[in-house]
mmCIF file of C-alpha atoms and ligand atoms in Angstrom:
data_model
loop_
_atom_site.group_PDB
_atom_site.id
_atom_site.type_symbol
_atom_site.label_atom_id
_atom_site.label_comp_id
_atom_site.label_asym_id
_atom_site.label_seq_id
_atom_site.Cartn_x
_atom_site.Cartn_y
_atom_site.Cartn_z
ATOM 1 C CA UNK A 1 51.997 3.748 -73.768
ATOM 2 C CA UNK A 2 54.114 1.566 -72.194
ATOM 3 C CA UNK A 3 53.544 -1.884 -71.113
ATOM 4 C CA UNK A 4 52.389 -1.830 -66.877
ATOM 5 C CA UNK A 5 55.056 -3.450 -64.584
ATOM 6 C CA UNK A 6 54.197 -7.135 -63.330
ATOM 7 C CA UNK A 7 57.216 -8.037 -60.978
ATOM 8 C CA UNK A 8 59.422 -6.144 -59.440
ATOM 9 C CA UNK A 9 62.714 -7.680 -57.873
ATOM 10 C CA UNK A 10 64.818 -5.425 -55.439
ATOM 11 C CA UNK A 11 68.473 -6.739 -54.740
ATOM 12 C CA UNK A 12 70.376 -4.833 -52.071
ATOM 13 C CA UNK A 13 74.430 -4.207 -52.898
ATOM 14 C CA UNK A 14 77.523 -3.759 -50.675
ATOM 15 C CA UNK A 15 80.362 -4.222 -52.655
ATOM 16 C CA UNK A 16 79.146 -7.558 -54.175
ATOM 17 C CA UNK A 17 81.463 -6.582 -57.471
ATOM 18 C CA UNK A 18 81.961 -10.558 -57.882
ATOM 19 C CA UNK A 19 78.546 -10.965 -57.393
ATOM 20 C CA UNK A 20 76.255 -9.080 -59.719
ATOM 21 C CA UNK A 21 77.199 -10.491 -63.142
ATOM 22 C CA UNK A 22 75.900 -14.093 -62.015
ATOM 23 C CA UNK A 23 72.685 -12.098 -60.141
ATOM 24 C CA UNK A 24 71.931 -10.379 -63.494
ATOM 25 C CA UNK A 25 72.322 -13.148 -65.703
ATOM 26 C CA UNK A 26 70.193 -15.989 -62.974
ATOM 27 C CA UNK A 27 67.576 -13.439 -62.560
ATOM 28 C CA UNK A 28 67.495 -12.602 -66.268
ATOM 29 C CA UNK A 29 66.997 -16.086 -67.255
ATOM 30 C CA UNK A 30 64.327 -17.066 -64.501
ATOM 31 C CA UNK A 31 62.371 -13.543 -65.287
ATOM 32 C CA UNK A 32 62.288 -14.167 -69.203
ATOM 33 C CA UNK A 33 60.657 -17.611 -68.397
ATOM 34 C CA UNK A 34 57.454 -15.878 -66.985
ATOM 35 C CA UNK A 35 56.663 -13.776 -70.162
ATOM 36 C CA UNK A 36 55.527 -11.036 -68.099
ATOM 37 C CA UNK A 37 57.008 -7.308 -67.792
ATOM 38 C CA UNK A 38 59.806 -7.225 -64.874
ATOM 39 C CA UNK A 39 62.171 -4.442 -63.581
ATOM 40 C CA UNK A 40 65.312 -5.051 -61.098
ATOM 41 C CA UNK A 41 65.750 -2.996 -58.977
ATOM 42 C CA UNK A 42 69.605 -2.688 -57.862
ATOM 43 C CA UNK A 43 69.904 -0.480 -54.568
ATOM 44 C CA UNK A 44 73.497 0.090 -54.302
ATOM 45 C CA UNK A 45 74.402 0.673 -50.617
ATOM 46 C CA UNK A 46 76.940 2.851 -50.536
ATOM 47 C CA UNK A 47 79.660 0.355 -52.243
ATOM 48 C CA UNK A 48 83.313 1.303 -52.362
ATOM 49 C CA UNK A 49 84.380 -1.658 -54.818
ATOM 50 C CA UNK A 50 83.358 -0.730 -58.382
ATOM 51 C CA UNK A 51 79.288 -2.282 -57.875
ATOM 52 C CA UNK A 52 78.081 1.386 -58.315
ATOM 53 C CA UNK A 53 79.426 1.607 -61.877
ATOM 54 C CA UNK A 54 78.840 -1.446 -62.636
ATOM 55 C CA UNK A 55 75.174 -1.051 -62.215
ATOM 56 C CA UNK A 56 75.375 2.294 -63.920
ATOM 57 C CA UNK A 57 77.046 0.032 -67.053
ATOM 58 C CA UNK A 58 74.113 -2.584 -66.290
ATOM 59 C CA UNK A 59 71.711 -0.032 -66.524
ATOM 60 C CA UNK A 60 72.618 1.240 -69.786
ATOM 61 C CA UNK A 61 72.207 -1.902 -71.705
ATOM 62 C CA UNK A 62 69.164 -3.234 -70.245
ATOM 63 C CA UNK A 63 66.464 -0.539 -69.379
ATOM 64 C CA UNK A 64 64.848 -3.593 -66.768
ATOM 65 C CA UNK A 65 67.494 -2.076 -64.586
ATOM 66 C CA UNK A 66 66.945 0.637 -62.435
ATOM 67 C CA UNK A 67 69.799 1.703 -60.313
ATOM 68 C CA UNK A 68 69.224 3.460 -57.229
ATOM 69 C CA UNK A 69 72.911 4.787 -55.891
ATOM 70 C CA UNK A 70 73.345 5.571 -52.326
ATOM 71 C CA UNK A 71 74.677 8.498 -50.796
ATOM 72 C CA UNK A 72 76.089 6.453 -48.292
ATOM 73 C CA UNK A 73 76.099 3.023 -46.766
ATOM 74 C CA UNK A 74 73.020 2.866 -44.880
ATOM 75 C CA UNK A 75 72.194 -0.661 -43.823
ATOM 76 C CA UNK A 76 70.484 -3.635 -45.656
ATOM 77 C CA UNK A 77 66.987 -3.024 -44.459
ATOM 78 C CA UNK A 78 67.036 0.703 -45.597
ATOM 79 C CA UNK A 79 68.326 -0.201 -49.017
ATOM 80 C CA UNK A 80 65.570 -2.709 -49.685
ATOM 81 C CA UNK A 81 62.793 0.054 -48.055
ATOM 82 C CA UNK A 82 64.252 2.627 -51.289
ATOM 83 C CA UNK A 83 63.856 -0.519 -53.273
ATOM 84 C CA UNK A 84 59.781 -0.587 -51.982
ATOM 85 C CA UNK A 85 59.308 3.163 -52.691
ATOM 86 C CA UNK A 86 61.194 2.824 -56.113
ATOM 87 C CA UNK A 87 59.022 -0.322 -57.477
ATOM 88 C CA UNK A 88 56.296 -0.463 -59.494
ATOM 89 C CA UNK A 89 55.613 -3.624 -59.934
ATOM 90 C CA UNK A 90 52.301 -5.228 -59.539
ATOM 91 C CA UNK A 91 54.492 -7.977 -57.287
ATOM 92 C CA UNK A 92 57.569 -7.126 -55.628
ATOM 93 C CA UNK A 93 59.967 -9.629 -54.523
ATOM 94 C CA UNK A 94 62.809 -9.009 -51.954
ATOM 95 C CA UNK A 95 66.360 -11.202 -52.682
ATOM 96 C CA UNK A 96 69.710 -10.873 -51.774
ATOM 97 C CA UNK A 97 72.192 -9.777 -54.336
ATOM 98 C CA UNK A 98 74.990 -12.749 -52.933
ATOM 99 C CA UNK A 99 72.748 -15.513 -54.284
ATOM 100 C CA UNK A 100 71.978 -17.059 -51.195
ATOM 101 C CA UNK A 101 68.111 -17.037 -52.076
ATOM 102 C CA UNK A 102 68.104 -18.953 -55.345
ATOM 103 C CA UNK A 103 66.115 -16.707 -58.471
ATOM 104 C CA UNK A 104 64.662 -19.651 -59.091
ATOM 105 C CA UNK A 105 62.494 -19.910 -56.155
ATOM 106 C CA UNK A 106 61.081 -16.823 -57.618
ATOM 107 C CA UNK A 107 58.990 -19.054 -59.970
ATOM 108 C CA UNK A 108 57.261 -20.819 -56.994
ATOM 109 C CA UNK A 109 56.425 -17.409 -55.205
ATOM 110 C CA UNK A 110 54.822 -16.273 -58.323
ATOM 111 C CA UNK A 111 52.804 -19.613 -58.264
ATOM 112 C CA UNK A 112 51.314 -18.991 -54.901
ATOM 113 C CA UNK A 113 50.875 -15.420 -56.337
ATOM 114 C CA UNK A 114 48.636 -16.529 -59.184
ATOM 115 C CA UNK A 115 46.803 -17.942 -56.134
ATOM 116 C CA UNK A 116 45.962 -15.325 -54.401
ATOM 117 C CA UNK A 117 48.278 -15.146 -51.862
ATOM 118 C CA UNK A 118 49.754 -11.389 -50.386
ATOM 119 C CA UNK A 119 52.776 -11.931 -49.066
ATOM 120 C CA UNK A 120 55.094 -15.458 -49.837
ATOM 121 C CA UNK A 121 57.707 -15.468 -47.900
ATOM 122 C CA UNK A 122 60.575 -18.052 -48.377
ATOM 123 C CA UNK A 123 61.675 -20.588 -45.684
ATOM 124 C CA UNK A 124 65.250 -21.603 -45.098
ATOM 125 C CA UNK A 125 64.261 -25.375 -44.664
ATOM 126 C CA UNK A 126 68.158 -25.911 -44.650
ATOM 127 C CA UNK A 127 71.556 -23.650 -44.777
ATOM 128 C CA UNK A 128 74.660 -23.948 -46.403
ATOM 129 C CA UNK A 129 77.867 -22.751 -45.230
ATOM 130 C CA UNK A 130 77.046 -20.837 -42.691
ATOM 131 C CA UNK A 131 79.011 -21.182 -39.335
ATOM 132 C CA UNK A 132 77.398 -23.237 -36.556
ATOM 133 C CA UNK A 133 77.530 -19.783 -34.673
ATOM 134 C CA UNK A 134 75.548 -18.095 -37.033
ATOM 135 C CA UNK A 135 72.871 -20.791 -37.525
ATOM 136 C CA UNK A 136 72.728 -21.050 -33.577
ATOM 137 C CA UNK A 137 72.024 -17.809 -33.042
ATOM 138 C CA UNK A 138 70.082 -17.128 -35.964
ATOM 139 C CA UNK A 139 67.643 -19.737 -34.854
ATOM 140 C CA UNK A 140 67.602 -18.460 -31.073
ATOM 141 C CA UNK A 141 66.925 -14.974 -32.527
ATOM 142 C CA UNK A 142 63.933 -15.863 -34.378
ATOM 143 C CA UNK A 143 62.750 -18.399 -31.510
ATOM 144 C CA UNK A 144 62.962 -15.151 -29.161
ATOM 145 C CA UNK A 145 61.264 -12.982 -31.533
ATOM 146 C CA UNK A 146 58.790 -15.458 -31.833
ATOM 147 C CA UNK A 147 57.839 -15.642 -28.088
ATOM 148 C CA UNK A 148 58.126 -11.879 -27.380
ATOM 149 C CA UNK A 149 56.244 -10.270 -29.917
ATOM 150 C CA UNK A 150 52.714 -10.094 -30.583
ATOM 151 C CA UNK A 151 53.477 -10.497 -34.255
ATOM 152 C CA UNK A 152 53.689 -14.040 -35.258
ATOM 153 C CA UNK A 153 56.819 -13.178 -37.452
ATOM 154 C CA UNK A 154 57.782 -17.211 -39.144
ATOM 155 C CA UNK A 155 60.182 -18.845 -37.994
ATOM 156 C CA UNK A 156 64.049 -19.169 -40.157
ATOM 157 C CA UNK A 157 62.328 -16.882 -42.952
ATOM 158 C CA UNK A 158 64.845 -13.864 -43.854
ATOM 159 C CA UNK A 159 63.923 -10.855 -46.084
ATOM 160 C CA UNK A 160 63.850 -12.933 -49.036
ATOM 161 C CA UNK A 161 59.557 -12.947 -49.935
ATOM 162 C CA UNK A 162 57.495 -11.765 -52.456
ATOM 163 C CA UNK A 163 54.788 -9.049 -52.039
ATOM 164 C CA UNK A 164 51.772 -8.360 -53.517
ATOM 165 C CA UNK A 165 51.139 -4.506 -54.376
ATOM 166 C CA UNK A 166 48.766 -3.895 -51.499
ATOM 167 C CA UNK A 167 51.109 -5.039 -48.936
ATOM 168 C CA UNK A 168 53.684 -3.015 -50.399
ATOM 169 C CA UNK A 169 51.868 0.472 -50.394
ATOM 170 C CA UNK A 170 51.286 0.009 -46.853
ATOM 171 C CA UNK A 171 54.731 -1.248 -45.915
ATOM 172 C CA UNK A 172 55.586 2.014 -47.906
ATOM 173 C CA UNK A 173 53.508 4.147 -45.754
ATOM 174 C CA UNK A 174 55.315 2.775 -42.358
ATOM 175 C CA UNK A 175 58.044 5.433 -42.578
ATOM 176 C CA UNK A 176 59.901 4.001 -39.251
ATOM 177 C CA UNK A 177 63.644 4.639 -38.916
ATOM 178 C CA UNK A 178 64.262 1.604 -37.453
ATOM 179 C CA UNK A 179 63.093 -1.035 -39.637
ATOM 180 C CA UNK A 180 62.914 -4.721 -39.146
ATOM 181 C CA UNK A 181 61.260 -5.458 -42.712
ATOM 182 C CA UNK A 182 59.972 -9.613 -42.420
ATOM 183 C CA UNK A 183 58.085 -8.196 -39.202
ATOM 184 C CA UNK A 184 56.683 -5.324 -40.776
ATOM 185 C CA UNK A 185 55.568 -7.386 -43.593
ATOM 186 C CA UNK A 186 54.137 -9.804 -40.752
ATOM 187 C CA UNK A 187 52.542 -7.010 -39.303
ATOM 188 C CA UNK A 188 50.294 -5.787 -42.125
ATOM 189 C CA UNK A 189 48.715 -9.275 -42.517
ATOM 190 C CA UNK A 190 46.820 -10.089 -45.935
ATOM 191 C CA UNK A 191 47.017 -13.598 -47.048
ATOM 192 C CA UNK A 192 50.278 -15.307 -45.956
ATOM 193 C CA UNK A 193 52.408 -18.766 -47.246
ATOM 194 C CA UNK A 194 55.525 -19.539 -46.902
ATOM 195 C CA UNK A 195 57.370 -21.712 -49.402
ATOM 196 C CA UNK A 196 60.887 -23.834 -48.589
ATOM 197 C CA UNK A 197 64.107 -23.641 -50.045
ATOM 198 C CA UNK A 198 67.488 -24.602 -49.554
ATOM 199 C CA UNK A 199 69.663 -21.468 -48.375
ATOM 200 C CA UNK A 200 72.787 -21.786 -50.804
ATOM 201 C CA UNK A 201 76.193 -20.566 -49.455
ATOM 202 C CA UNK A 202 77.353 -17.101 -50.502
ATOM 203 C CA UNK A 203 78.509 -16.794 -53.761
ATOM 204 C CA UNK A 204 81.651 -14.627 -53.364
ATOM 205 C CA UNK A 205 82.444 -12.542 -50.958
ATOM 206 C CA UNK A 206 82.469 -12.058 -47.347
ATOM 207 C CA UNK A 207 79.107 -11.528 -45.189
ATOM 208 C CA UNK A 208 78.393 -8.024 -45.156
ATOM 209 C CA UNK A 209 76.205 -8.842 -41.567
ATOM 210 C CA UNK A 210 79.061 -9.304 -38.444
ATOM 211 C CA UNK A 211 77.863 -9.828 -35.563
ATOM 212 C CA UNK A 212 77.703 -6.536 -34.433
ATOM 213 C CA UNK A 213 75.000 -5.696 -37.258
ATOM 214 C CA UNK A 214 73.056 -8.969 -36.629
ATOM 215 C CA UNK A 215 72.500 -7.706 -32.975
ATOM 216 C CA UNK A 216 71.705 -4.801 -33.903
ATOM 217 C CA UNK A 217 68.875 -5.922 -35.861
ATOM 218 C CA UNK A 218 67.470 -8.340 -32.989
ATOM 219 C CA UNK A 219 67.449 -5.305 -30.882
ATOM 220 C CA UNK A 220 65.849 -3.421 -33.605
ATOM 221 C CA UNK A 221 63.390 -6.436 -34.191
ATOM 222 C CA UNK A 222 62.539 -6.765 -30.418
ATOM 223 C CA UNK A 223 62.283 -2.914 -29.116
ATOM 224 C CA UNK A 224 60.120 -2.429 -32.371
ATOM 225 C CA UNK A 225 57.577 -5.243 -31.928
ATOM 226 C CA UNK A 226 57.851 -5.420 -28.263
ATOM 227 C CA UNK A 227 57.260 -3.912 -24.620
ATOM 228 C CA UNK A 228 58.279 -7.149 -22.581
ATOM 229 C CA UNK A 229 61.811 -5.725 -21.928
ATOM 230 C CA UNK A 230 60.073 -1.885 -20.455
ATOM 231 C CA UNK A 231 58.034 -4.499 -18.176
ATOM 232 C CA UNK A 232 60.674 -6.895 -17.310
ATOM 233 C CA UNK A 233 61.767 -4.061 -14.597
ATOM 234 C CA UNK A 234 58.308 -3.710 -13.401
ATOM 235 C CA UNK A 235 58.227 -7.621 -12.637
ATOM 236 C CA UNK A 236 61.573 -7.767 -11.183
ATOM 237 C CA UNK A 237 60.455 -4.625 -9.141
ATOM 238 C CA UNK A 238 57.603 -6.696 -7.689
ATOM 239 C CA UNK A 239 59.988 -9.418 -7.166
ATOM 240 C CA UNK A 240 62.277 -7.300 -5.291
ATOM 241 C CA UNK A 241 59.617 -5.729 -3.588
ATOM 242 C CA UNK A 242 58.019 -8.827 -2.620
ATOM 243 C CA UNK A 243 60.968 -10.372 -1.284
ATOM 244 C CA UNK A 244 61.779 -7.326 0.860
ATOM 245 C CA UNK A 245 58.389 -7.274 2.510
ATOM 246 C CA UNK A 246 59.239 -10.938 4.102
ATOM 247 C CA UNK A 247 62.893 -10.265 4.490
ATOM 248 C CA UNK A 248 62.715 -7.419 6.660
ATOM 249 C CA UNK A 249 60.402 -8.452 9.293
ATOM 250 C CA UNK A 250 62.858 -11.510 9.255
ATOM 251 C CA UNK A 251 65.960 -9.363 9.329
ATOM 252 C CA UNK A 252 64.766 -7.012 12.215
ATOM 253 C CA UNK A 253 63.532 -9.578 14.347
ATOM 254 C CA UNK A 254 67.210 -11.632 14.107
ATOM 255 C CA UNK A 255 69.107 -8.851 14.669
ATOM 256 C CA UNK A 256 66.941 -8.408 17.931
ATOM 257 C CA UNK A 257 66.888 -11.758 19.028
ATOM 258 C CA UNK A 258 70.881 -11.233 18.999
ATOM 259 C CA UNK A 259 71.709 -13.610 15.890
ATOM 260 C CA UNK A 260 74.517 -12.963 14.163
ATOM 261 C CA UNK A 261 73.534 -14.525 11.070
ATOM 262 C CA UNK A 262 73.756 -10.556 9.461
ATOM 263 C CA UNK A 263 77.205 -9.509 10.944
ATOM 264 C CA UNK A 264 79.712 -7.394 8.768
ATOM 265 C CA UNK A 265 78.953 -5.931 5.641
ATOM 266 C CA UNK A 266 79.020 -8.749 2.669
ATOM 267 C CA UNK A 267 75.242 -8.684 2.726
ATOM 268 C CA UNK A 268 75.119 -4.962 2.402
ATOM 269 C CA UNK A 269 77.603 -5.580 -0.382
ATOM 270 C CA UNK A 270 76.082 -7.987 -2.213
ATOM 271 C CA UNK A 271 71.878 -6.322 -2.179
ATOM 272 C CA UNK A 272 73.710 -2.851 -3.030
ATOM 273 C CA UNK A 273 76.151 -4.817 -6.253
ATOM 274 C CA UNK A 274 73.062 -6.501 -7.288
ATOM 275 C CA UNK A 275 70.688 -4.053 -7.487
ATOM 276 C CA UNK A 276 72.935 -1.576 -8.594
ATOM 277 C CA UNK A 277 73.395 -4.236 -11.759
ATOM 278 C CA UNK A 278 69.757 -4.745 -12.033
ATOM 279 C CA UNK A 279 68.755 -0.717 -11.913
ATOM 280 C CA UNK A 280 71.731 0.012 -14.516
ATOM 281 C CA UNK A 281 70.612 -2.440 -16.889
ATOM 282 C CA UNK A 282 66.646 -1.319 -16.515
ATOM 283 C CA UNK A 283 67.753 2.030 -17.244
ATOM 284 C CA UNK A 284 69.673 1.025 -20.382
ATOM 285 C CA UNK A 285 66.706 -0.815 -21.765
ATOM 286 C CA UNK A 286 64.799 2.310 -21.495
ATOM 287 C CA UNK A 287 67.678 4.492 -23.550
ATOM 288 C CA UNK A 288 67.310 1.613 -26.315
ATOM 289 C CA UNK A 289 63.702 2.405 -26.390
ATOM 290 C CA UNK A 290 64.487 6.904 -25.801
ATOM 291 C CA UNK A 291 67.421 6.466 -28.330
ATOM 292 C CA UNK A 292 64.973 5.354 -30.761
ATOM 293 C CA UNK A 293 61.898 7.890 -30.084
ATOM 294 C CA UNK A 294 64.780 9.736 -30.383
ATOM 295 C CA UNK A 295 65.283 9.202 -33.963
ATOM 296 C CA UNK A 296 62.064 9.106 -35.002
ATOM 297 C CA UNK A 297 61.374 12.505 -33.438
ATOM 298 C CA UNK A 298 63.843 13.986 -35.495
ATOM 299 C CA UNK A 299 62.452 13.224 -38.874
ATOM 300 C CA UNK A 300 65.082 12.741 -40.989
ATOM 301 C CA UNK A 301 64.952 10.618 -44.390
ATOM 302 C CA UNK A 302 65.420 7.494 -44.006
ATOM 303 C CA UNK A 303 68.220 7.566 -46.905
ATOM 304 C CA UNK A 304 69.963 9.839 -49.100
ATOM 305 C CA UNK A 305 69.957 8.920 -52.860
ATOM 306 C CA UNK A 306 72.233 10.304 -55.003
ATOM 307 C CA UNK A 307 71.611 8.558 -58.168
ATOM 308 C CA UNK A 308 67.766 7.507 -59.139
ATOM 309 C CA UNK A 309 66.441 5.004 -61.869
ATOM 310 C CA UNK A 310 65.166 8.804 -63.472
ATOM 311 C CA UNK A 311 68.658 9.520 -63.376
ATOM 312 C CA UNK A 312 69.328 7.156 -65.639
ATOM 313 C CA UNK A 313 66.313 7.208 -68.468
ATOM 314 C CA UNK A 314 68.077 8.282 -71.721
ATOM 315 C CA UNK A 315 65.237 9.429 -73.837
ATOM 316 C CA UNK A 316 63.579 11.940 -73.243
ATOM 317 C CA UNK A 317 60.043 10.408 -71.458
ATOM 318 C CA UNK A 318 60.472 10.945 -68.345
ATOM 319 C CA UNK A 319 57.506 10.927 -67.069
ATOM 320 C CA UNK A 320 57.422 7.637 -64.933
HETATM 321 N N1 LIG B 1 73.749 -5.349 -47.642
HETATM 322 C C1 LIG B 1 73.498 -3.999 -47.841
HETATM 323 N N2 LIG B 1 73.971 -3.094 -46.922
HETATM 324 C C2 LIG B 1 74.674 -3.466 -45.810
HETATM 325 C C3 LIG B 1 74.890 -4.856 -45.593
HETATM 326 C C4 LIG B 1 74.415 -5.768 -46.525
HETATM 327 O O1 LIG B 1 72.878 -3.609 -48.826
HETATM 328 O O2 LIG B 1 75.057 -2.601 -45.037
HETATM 329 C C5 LIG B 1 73.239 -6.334 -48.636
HETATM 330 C C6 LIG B 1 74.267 -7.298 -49.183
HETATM 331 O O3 LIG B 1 74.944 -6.761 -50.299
HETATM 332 C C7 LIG B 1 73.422 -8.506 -49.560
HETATM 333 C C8 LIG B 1 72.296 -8.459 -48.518
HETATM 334 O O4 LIG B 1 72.290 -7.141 -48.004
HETATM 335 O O5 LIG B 1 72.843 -8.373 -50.835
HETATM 336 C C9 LIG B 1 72.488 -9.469 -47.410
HETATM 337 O O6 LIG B 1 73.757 -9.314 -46.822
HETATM 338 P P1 LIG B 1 74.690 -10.549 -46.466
HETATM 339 O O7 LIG B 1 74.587 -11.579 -47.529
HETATM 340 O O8 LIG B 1 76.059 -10.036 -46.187
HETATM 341 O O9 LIG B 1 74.031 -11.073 -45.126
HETATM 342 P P2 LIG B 1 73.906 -12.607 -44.642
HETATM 343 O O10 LIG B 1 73.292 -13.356 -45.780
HETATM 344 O O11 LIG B 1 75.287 -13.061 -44.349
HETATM 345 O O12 LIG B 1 73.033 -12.535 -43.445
HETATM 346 MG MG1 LIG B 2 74.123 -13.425 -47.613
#
């Protein structure tokens, strides 16, 4: 019988080549110190730079390893939801595979574990070379979020966290496409800390998270915890409702009065440009929010594995 799993650690990869001999040996040396059973978990996102064998290589000397090989690239938060499915672990702890989120924090979390606590989720109390831009609107992201959504999601915490095994098998059974995992694991409450650490630059490497991808995510984050952008066009409706109900009483008597305060057509112009604009933009919210019914209606997997940890057990139990 084999020994039961105690932590689990998932690290998402795209193309982090450079990357993964430092992850394996940091984690490895932090992991050994707890004496317990551990597995890592390396997702590999669809990388075009050599990470996939490596793993594969990784995987054959150390059976902690378990490889799960994307058919494709199909986003950060989708790798780390295979990573939930995959793990076993009796505590499973998200991190980044560009060493951003020190290991060694990982001894804390496990503290607070020991404790009791569900879900520990790691604070950025400060960030290292990251641009101003992406700090700024990083921390006006998570502000919005913050305000918006019914679901007090913490503020400057990223995907890096530990979870206990109950919050994990029902973060498993949230099969939504669009995924916006640190409010998901918000959302499921069970006892919640936080703990602080210093965000280290990257490692190697280029951010794999432009800016394009980052706003994807907020919209992702705010259409999936949130209705305030359906009923901003209900309250600006009212507004513009409101304000016609004194306006035109105004307008008509004016006009018969014999001002000329309304001659020519720049008025026209500017109602019709403006709430052309505001209607256009209304409607767009709601394709955000049909786009994504959208995609959920369709039922697809969420990802397409090519290669799983069974894939890779050479003896001949394969029975886990
Ligand atoms: N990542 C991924 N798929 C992607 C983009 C990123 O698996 O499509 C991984 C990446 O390899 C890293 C983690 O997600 O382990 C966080 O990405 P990154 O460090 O580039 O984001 P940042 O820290 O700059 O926000
Ligand atoms: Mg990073």
């Amino acid at each position: 019988m084999e020994k039961p799993i105690i932590f689990t650690l998932i690290a998402p990869i795209f193309n982090e080549i450079e990357n993964l001999p430092i992850l394996y040996e940091r984690i490895k040396n932090v992991m050994d110190q707890t004496g317990d059973t551990w597995e890592l978990i390396l997702v590999d996102d669809g990388s075009s730079d050599g990470s996939s064998d490596f793993i594969r290589e990784l995987a054959g000397k150390d059976e902690r390893i378990r490889p799960v090989i994307f058919a494709r690239n199909f986003g950060h938060q989708i790798a780390v939801t295979a990573g939930l499915d995959y793990s076993r672990g009796e505590s499973v702890t998200i991190i980044d595979a560009d060493l951003q989120d020190p290991p060694e924090v990982i001894l804390d979390m496990i503290e607070k574990w020991r404790e009791g606590y569900q879900v520990i989720y790691a604070v950025r109390s400060e960030r290292e070379g990251e641009t101003w831009f992406k700090t700024f609107t990083a921390s006006l992201f998570y502000r919005l979020i913050y305000r918006i959504t019914e679901v007090k999601i913490p503020l400057d915490t990223g995907d890096f966290r530990m979870m206990d095994r109950k919050v994990v098998n029902v973060m498993n059974s949230m099969r939504e496409h669009h995924r916006f995992l640190r409010g998901m694991s918000a959302w499921v409450g069970f006892k919640q800390i936080g703990v602080n650490y210093k965000r280290a630059a990257r490692l190697s490497g280029e951010t794999k998270y432009p800016f394009k991808k980052m706003f994807k995510l907020a919209l992702t984050a705010i259409t999936g915890f949130s209705f305030v952008p359906l009923q901003m066009a209900t309250y600006l409706g009212f507004f513009a409702a409101a304000i016609a109900v004194i306006a035109i009483p105004i307008v008509v008597i004016m006009r018969f009065t014999g001002s000329q305060s309304f001659f020519g057509q720049a008025t026209t112009l500017i109602a019709v440009l403006f709430f052309g604009g505001v209607q256009l933009i209304s409607l767009g919210i709601l394709g955000e929010y049909i786009g994504r019914i959208y995609d959920e209606v369709k039922g697809r997997p969420l990802y397409i594995v090519s290669e799983s940890p069974n894939d890779f057990i050479t003896n001949t139990d394969r029975s886990t």
